[in-house]
Structure formats: C-alpha cells, structure tokens
C-alpha cells in the first residue's frame, strides 16, 4: 500500500462543475502539499497545509489531521484547470508523493 | 523576483555520457531539493541540500549520481555514464526554511538515446 493515496486517478468534468480530489496518507507529517503539474510538465505549489482549510481563488484545500485525509476542491471548474494534481506528505525534508489525479475539464 | 530556474529544459545524451542539470533556487532560499519523475510514474525524492552540505541523499541511486550546492552558483545534479533508464524529468525545488513552502522549477527533461 502506498504511503500517499489519491483518488480518483482520472477525473473528467464539464466546465463549471465542482471538483473534489482526495488524498489519504499513512505517514506522520509536518505539512501536506498540493501541487499542480501542467500539461507542459511544470509544477506549481498550490497549498501547504498543516491544519484546517486554505482558500486561494477558486481552489480550496482542507485537511483532517486525525483522519489523515486532505481534499482539494475546485469551484466553477474551467478547462484551464486541466492538469495533474499531486498530493505530497512532508515530514520535514522528507516528502512522499501521491501518484496524482489527472483532471480534464471539458468546455 | 525570478522563481526557481532550471536548465537546460531539455537534455539529450547518448548512453555513457555525463548529464549535468542545474538549479538556481529562488533568491533568499538556501534549501534545495531534487526529485525525479520517471515516465508514467510519480515524483520521487532524490536529495536535499543546503549550501555546501548534503543533508539527505537517501533517494539518490548509489552509483553514478551526485549532487552539490556550492557556496556560489547553482545546485548541480550530475549523472555519470547515463543509461536509458535515467531518462526522466528532474525537478528542483527550493525553500527558505527546511519545512517551508516549496517553489518548484520547470524541470529538466533528460532523454538518453
């Protein structure tokens, strides 16, 4: 079993839909990261969470430390949100990555 | 304020050659991390460096791979005698503190022919 599990692996949505990507981890963490990998391959750090909830524009990330679970939500999804979203569990400098969720938003 | 700069973006090497990948961290960041993404696989940690020190190289293959982060200049990931299995995207990230927010570079895509 992987230490960081993401679901779903692939997700196709229509423009405007509300998207949820889930991440469960089994390791101890100091922070949980959500990353976005563009179709061209570049990686952008979206959120770093150690508790609660963070919001940036249409993106919301939540974490439940007790349940070792985090979710990334995208409201009013848009085709430009199409990317791979990666969850990473960090314990100081040790970062373990999920396999990623490939999101495709159709117009 | 430029982000994390990696170069080259694409690198083609023949089997047996050396590959040198460079990473310039964000200004003010003294922590550098290298990750590898093999085709159709997730990111894997390779090495964590601070200036002039390797802090954690537990993810580095034992042979042919080395990394440095000198006092002056970029961090270098060096792969000697490359093999086809080294073909991957290599990403560098930097942070101001050890457990701080990471900024990723755009990656170097190494192709070994």
mmCIF file of C-alpha atoms in Angstrom:
data_model
loop_
_atom_site.group_PDB
_atom_site.id
_atom_site.type_symbol
_atom_site.label_atom_id
_atom_site.label_comp_id
_atom_site.label_asym_id
_atom_site.label_seq_id
_atom_site.Cartn_x
_atom_site.Cartn_y
_atom_site.Cartn_z
ATOM 1 C CA UNK A 1 0.000 0.000 0.000
ATOM 2 C CA UNK A 2 1.375 3.408 -0.939
ATOM 3 C CA UNK A 3 2.011 5.852 1.857
ATOM 4 C CA UNK A 4 0.082 8.539 -0.010
ATOM 5 C CA UNK A 5 -3.052 7.515 -1.872
ATOM 6 C CA UNK A 6 -5.004 9.787 -4.147
ATOM 7 C CA UNK A 7 -8.427 9.350 -5.661
ATOM 8 C CA UNK A 8 -9.656 9.380 -8.253
ATOM 9 C CA UNK A 9 -6.757 8.618 -10.605
ATOM 10 C CA UNK A 10 -8.550 10.253 -13.503
ATOM 11 C CA UNK A 11 -11.377 12.727 -13.452
ATOM 12 C CA UNK A 12 -13.307 14.279 -16.316
ATOM 13 C CA UNK A 13 -15.677 17.146 -15.622
ATOM 14 C CA UNK A 14 -17.741 19.644 -17.524
ATOM 15 C CA UNK A 15 -16.872 23.289 -17.255
ATOM 16 C CA UNK A 16 -18.489 24.839 -14.207
ATOM 17 C CA UNK A 17 -18.628 21.658 -12.148
ATOM 18 C CA UNK A 18 -17.378 21.423 -8.578
ATOM 19 C CA UNK A 19 -14.342 19.140 -8.345
ATOM 20 C CA UNK A 20 -13.052 17.201 -5.356
ATOM 21 C CA UNK A 21 -9.761 15.311 -5.252
ATOM 22 C CA UNK A 22 -8.950 13.236 -2.191
ATOM 23 C CA UNK A 23 -5.686 12.319 -0.527
ATOM 24 C CA UNK A 24 -5.090 9.868 2.310
ATOM 25 C CA UNK A 25 -1.714 9.346 3.900
ATOM 26 C CA UNK A 26 -0.333 6.883 6.388
ATOM 27 C CA UNK A 27 2.872 8.649 7.424
ATOM 28 C CA UNK A 28 3.374 11.287 10.068
ATOM 29 C CA UNK A 29 3.518 14.723 8.548
ATOM 30 C CA UNK A 30 4.585 18.224 9.358
ATOM 31 C CA UNK A 31 2.702 19.550 6.327
ATOM 32 C CA UNK A 32 0.595 18.397 3.407
ATOM 33 C CA UNK A 33 1.210 19.917 -0.019
ATOM 34 C CA UNK A 34 -0.977 20.123 -3.083
ATOM 35 C CA UNK A 35 0.864 20.567 -6.355
ATOM 36 C CA UNK A 36 -0.346 21.168 -9.884
ATOM 37 C CA UNK A 37 1.547 19.755 -12.825
ATOM 38 C CA UNK A 38 0.686 21.446 -16.077
ATOM 39 C CA UNK A 39 0.339 19.564 -19.349
ATOM 40 C CA UNK A 40 3.723 21.011 -20.308
ATOM 41 C CA UNK A 41 5.222 19.381 -17.227
ATOM 42 C CA UNK A 42 5.935 22.339 -14.937
ATOM 43 C CA UNK A 43 4.970 22.045 -11.281
ATOM 44 C CA UNK A 44 3.309 24.722 -9.219
ATOM 45 C CA UNK A 45 2.860 24.547 -5.485
ATOM 46 C CA UNK A 46 -0.803 25.311 -4.713
ATOM 47 C CA UNK A 47 -1.099 24.850 -0.970
ATOM 48 C CA UNK A 48 0.854 23.878 2.091
ATOM 49 C CA UNK A 49 -1.387 22.815 4.968
ATOM 50 C CA UNK A 50 -0.778 21.700 8.489
ATOM 51 C CA UNK A 51 -4.329 22.128 9.753
ATOM 52 C CA UNK A 52 -7.765 23.356 8.800
ATOM 53 C CA UNK A 53 -8.513 24.923 5.474
ATOM 54 C CA UNK A 54 -6.961 27.287 2.959
ATOM 55 C CA UNK A 55 -8.522 29.093 0.022
ATOM 56 C CA UNK A 56 -6.930 30.679 -2.997
ATOM 57 C CA UNK A 57 -9.279 31.929 -5.673
ATOM 58 C CA UNK A 58 -11.428 29.005 -6.810
ATOM 59 C CA UNK A 59 -9.246 26.459 -5.035
ATOM 60 C CA UNK A 60 -9.872 25.234 -1.510
ATOM 61 C CA UNK A 61 -7.769 22.726 0.394
ATOM 62 C CA UNK A 62 -8.761 21.066 3.642
ATOM 63 C CA UNK A 63 -7.002 18.680 5.958
ATOM 64 C CA UNK A 64 -8.162 16.436 8.781
ATOM 65 C CA UNK A 65 -5.094 15.519 10.795
ATOM 66 C CA UNK A 66 -6.873 12.922 12.928
ATOM 67 C CA UNK A 67 -8.193 11.083 9.879
ATOM 68 C CA UNK A 68 -5.006 11.648 7.849
ATOM 69 C CA UNK A 69 -7.017 12.925 4.951
ATOM 70 C CA UNK A 70 -6.938 16.006 2.750
ATOM 71 C CA UNK A 71 -9.146 17.233 -0.048
ATOM 72 C CA UNK A 72 -8.609 19.691 -2.852
ATOM 73 C CA UNK A 73 -11.733 21.370 -4.202
ATOM 74 C CA UNK A 74 -12.094 23.424 -7.355
ATOM 75 C CA UNK A 75 -15.210 25.529 -7.687
ATOM 76 C CA UNK A 76 -16.603 26.606 -11.076
ATOM 77 C CA UNK A 77 -14.046 24.463 -12.908
ATOM 78 C CA UNK A 78 -12.606 25.709 -16.168
ATOM 79 C CA UNK A 79 -10.728 23.965 -18.995
ATOM 80 C CA UNK A 80 -7.552 25.750 -17.912
ATOM 81 C CA UNK A 81 -7.768 23.771 -14.640
ATOM 82 C CA UNK A 82 -6.930 20.652 -16.661
ATOM 83 C CA UNK A 83 -3.732 19.308 -15.133
ATOM 84 C CA UNK A 84 -2.390 16.609 -12.857
ATOM 85 C CA UNK A 85 -2.908 17.380 -9.175
ATOM 86 C CA UNK A 86 -0.423 15.822 -6.794
ATOM 87 C CA UNK A 87 -0.704 15.425 -3.054
ATOM 88 C CA UNK A 88 2.553 15.274 -1.105
ATOM 89 C CA UNK A 89 3.015 14.404 2.568
ATOM 90 C CA UNK A 90 6.002 16.167 4.057
ATOM 91 C CA UNK A 91 7.799 15.333 7.274
ATOM 92 C CA UNK A 92 10.478 17.981 7.463
ATOM 93 C CA UNK A 93 12.525 17.471 4.304
ATOM 94 C CA UNK A 94 11.135 14.022 3.558
ATOM 95 C CA UNK A 95 8.324 14.373 1.023
ATOM 96 C CA UNK A 96 6.230 11.433 -0.207
ATOM 97 C CA UNK A 97 4.120 11.935 -3.286
ATOM 98 C CA UNK A 98 0.809 10.537 -4.381
ATOM 99 C CA UNK A 99 0.503 9.204 -7.906
ATOM 100 C CA UNK A 100 -1.507 12.219 -8.992
ATOM 101 C CA UNK A 101 -5.034 12.827 -10.237
ATOM 102 C CA UNK A 102 -5.373 13.699 -13.900
ATOM 103 C CA UNK A 103 -8.183 16.241 -14.263
ATOM 104 C CA UNK A 104 -9.712 17.086 -17.612
ATOM 105 C CA UNK A 105 -12.293 19.843 -17.716
ATOM 106 C CA UNK A 106 -14.302 19.942 -20.939
ATOM 107 C CA UNK A 107 -15.848 23.153 -22.257
ATOM 108 C CA UNK B 1 11.998 38.011 -8.433
ATOM 109 C CA UNK B 2 12.673 35.027 -10.632
ATOM 110 C CA UNK B 3 11.424 31.659 -9.474
ATOM 111 C CA UNK B 4 13.479 28.513 -9.351
ATOM 112 C CA UNK B 5 15.459 28.327 -12.570
ATOM 113 C CA UNK B 6 16.406 25.007 -14.017
ATOM 114 C CA UNK B 7 18.482 24.490 -17.117
ATOM 115 C CA UNK B 8 18.583 23.097 -19.583
ATOM 116 C CA UNK B 9 14.866 22.433 -20.106
ATOM 117 C CA UNK B 10 15.651 19.518 -22.377
ATOM 118 C CA UNK B 11 18.835 17.488 -22.475
ATOM 119 C CA UNK B 12 19.674 14.647 -24.816
ATOM 120 C CA UNK B 13 22.608 12.420 -24.011
ATOM 121 C CA UNK B 14 23.967 9.247 -25.548
ATOM 122 C CA UNK B 15 24.464 6.238 -23.346
ATOM 123 C CA UNK B 16 27.714 6.548 -21.420
ATOM 124 C CA UNK B 17 27.858 10.349 -21.491
ATOM 125 C CA UNK B 18 27.543 12.626 -18.499
ATOM 126 C CA UNK B 19 24.491 14.754 -17.767
ATOM 127 C CA UNK B 20 24.689 17.934 -15.714
ATOM 128 C CA UNK B 21 21.465 19.511 -14.534
ATOM 129 C CA UNK B 22 21.460 22.944 -12.946
ATOM 130 C CA UNK B 23 19.121 24.519 -10.456
ATOM 131 C CA UNK B 24 19.231 28.097 -9.227
ATOM 132 C CA UNK B 25 16.985 28.482 -6.177
ATOM 133 C CA UNK B 26 14.784 31.469 -5.512
ATOM 134 C CA UNK B 27 16.513 34.453 -4.006
ATOM 135 C CA UNK B 28 16.724 34.011 -0.263
ATOM 136 C CA UNK B 29 16.199 30.240 -0.417
ATOM 137 C CA UNK B 30 19.041 28.170 0.962
ATOM 138 C CA UNK B 31 17.371 24.744 0.823
ATOM 139 C CA UNK B 32 17.338 22.806 -2.436
ATOM 140 C CA UNK B 33 15.621 19.528 -3.218
ATOM 141 C CA UNK B 34 15.900 17.326 -6.284
ATOM 142 C CA UNK B 35 13.130 14.993 -7.442
ATOM 143 C CA UNK B 36 12.861 12.585 -10.327
ATOM 144 C CA UNK B 37 9.744 11.719 -12.281
ATOM 145 C CA UNK B 38 10.133 8.604 -14.363
ATOM 146 C CA UNK B 39 7.771 8.206 -17.353
ATOM 147 C CA UNK B 40 4.262 7.340 -16.173
ATOM 148 C CA UNK B 41 5.367 7.423 -12.532
ATOM 149 C CA UNK B 42 5.050 9.870 -9.675
ATOM 150 C CA UNK B 43 7.663 12.178 -8.261
ATOM 151 C CA UNK B 44 10.337 10.625 -6.080
ATOM 152 C CA UNK B 45 12.658 12.436 -3.704
ATOM 153 C CA UNK B 46 16.342 12.207 -4.541
ATOM 154 C CA UNK B 47 18.410 14.571 -2.427
ATOM 155 C CA UNK B 48 18.162 17.549 -0.099
ATOM 156 C CA UNK B 49 20.982 20.078 0.090
ATOM 157 C CA UNK B 50 21.839 23.269 1.857
ATOM 158 C CA UNK B 51 24.735 25.466 0.854
ATOM 159 C CA UNK B 52 27.882 23.300 0.709
ATOM 160 C CA UNK B 53 26.135 20.442 2.527
ATOM 161 C CA UNK B 54 24.230 17.336 1.540
ATOM 162 C CA UNK B 55 21.593 16.892 4.222
ATOM 163 C CA UNK B 56 19.755 13.827 2.947
ATOM 164 C CA UNK B 57 20.659 11.761 -0.108
ATOM 165 C CA UNK B 58 18.569 8.734 0.765
ATOM 166 C CA UNK B 59 16.737 8.873 -2.565
ATOM 167 C CA UNK B 60 19.837 9.007 -4.743
ATOM 168 C CA UNK B 61 20.969 5.903 -6.604
ATOM 169 C CA UNK B 62 24.213 4.750 -5.004
ATOM 170 C CA UNK B 63 26.235 4.850 -8.214
ATOM 171 C CA UNK B 64 26.686 7.395 -10.992
ATOM 172 C CA UNK B 65 24.561 10.100 -9.332
ATOM 173 C CA UNK B 66 25.924 13.008 -7.322
ATOM 174 C CA UNK B 67 24.689 16.407 -6.263
ATOM 175 C CA UNK B 68 26.258 19.557 -4.960
ATOM 176 C CA UNK B 69 25.180 23.007 -3.893
ATOM 177 C CA UNK B 70 28.309 25.167 -3.729
ATOM 178 C CA UNK B 71 28.694 28.391 -1.829
ATOM 179 C CA UNK B 72 28.432 30.293 -5.088
ATOM 180 C CA UNK B 73 26.396 29.243 -8.079
ATOM 181 C CA UNK B 74 23.590 26.817 -8.759
ATOM 182 C CA UNK B 75 22.987 23.366 -7.415
ATOM 183 C CA UNK B 76 24.173 20.683 -9.809
ATOM 184 C CA UNK B 77 22.785 17.189 -10.235
ATOM 185 C CA UNK B 78 25.329 15.109 -12.082
ATOM 186 C CA UNK B 79 24.689 11.755 -13.687
ATOM 187 C CA UNK B 80 27.724 9.922 -14.979
ATOM 188 C CA UNK B 81 27.647 7.242 -17.671
ATOM 189 C CA UNK B 82 23.952 7.706 -18.333
ATOM 190 C CA UNK B 83 21.763 4.745 -19.244
ATOM 191 C CA UNK B 84 18.343 4.637 -20.911
ATOM 192 C CA UNK B 85 16.674 4.146 -17.536
ATOM 193 C CA UNK B 86 17.891 7.589 -16.467
ATOM 194 C CA UNK B 87 15.505 9.188 -18.975
ATOM 195 C CA UNK B 88 13.107 11.175 -16.822
ATOM 196 C CA UNK B 89 12.058 14.635 -15.767
ATOM 197 C CA UNK B 90 14.233 16.018 -12.984
ATOM 198 C CA UNK B 91 12.674 18.714 -10.837
ATOM 199 C CA UNK B 92 14.338 21.001 -8.383
ATOM 200 C CA UNK B 93 12.530 22.842 -5.587
ATOM 201 C CA UNK B 94 13.769 25.386 -3.093
ATOM 202 C CA UNK B 95 12.560 26.720 0.205
ATOM 203 C CA UNK B 96 13.600 29.411 2.633
ATOM 204 C CA UNK B 97 13.408 27.068 5.604
ATOM 205 C CA UNK B 98 13.617 23.310 5.984
ATOM 206 C CA UNK B 99 9.887 22.891 6.313
ATOM 207 C CA UNK B 100 8.778 25.923 4.432
ATOM 208 C CA UNK B 101 6.774 26.407 1.295
ATOM 209 C CA UNK B 102 8.388 24.907 -1.733
ATOM 210 C CA UNK B 103 8.814 26.551 -5.094
ATOM 211 C CA UNK B 104 9.408 24.197 -7.980
ATOM 212 C CA UNK B 105 11.427 24.730 -11.102
ATOM 213 C CA UNK B 106 10.097 23.827 -14.536
ATOM 214 C CA UNK B 107 12.200 20.708 -14.670
ATOM 215 C CA UNK B 108 14.837 19.273 -16.965
ATOM 216 C CA UNK B 109 13.736 16.507 -19.275
ATOM 217 C CA UNK B 110 16.614 14.138 -19.826
ATOM 218 C CA UNK B 111 16.459 11.762 -22.758
ATOM 219 C CA UNK B 112 19.135 9.115 -23.098
ATOM 220 C CA UNK B 113 19.473 7.715 -26.612
#
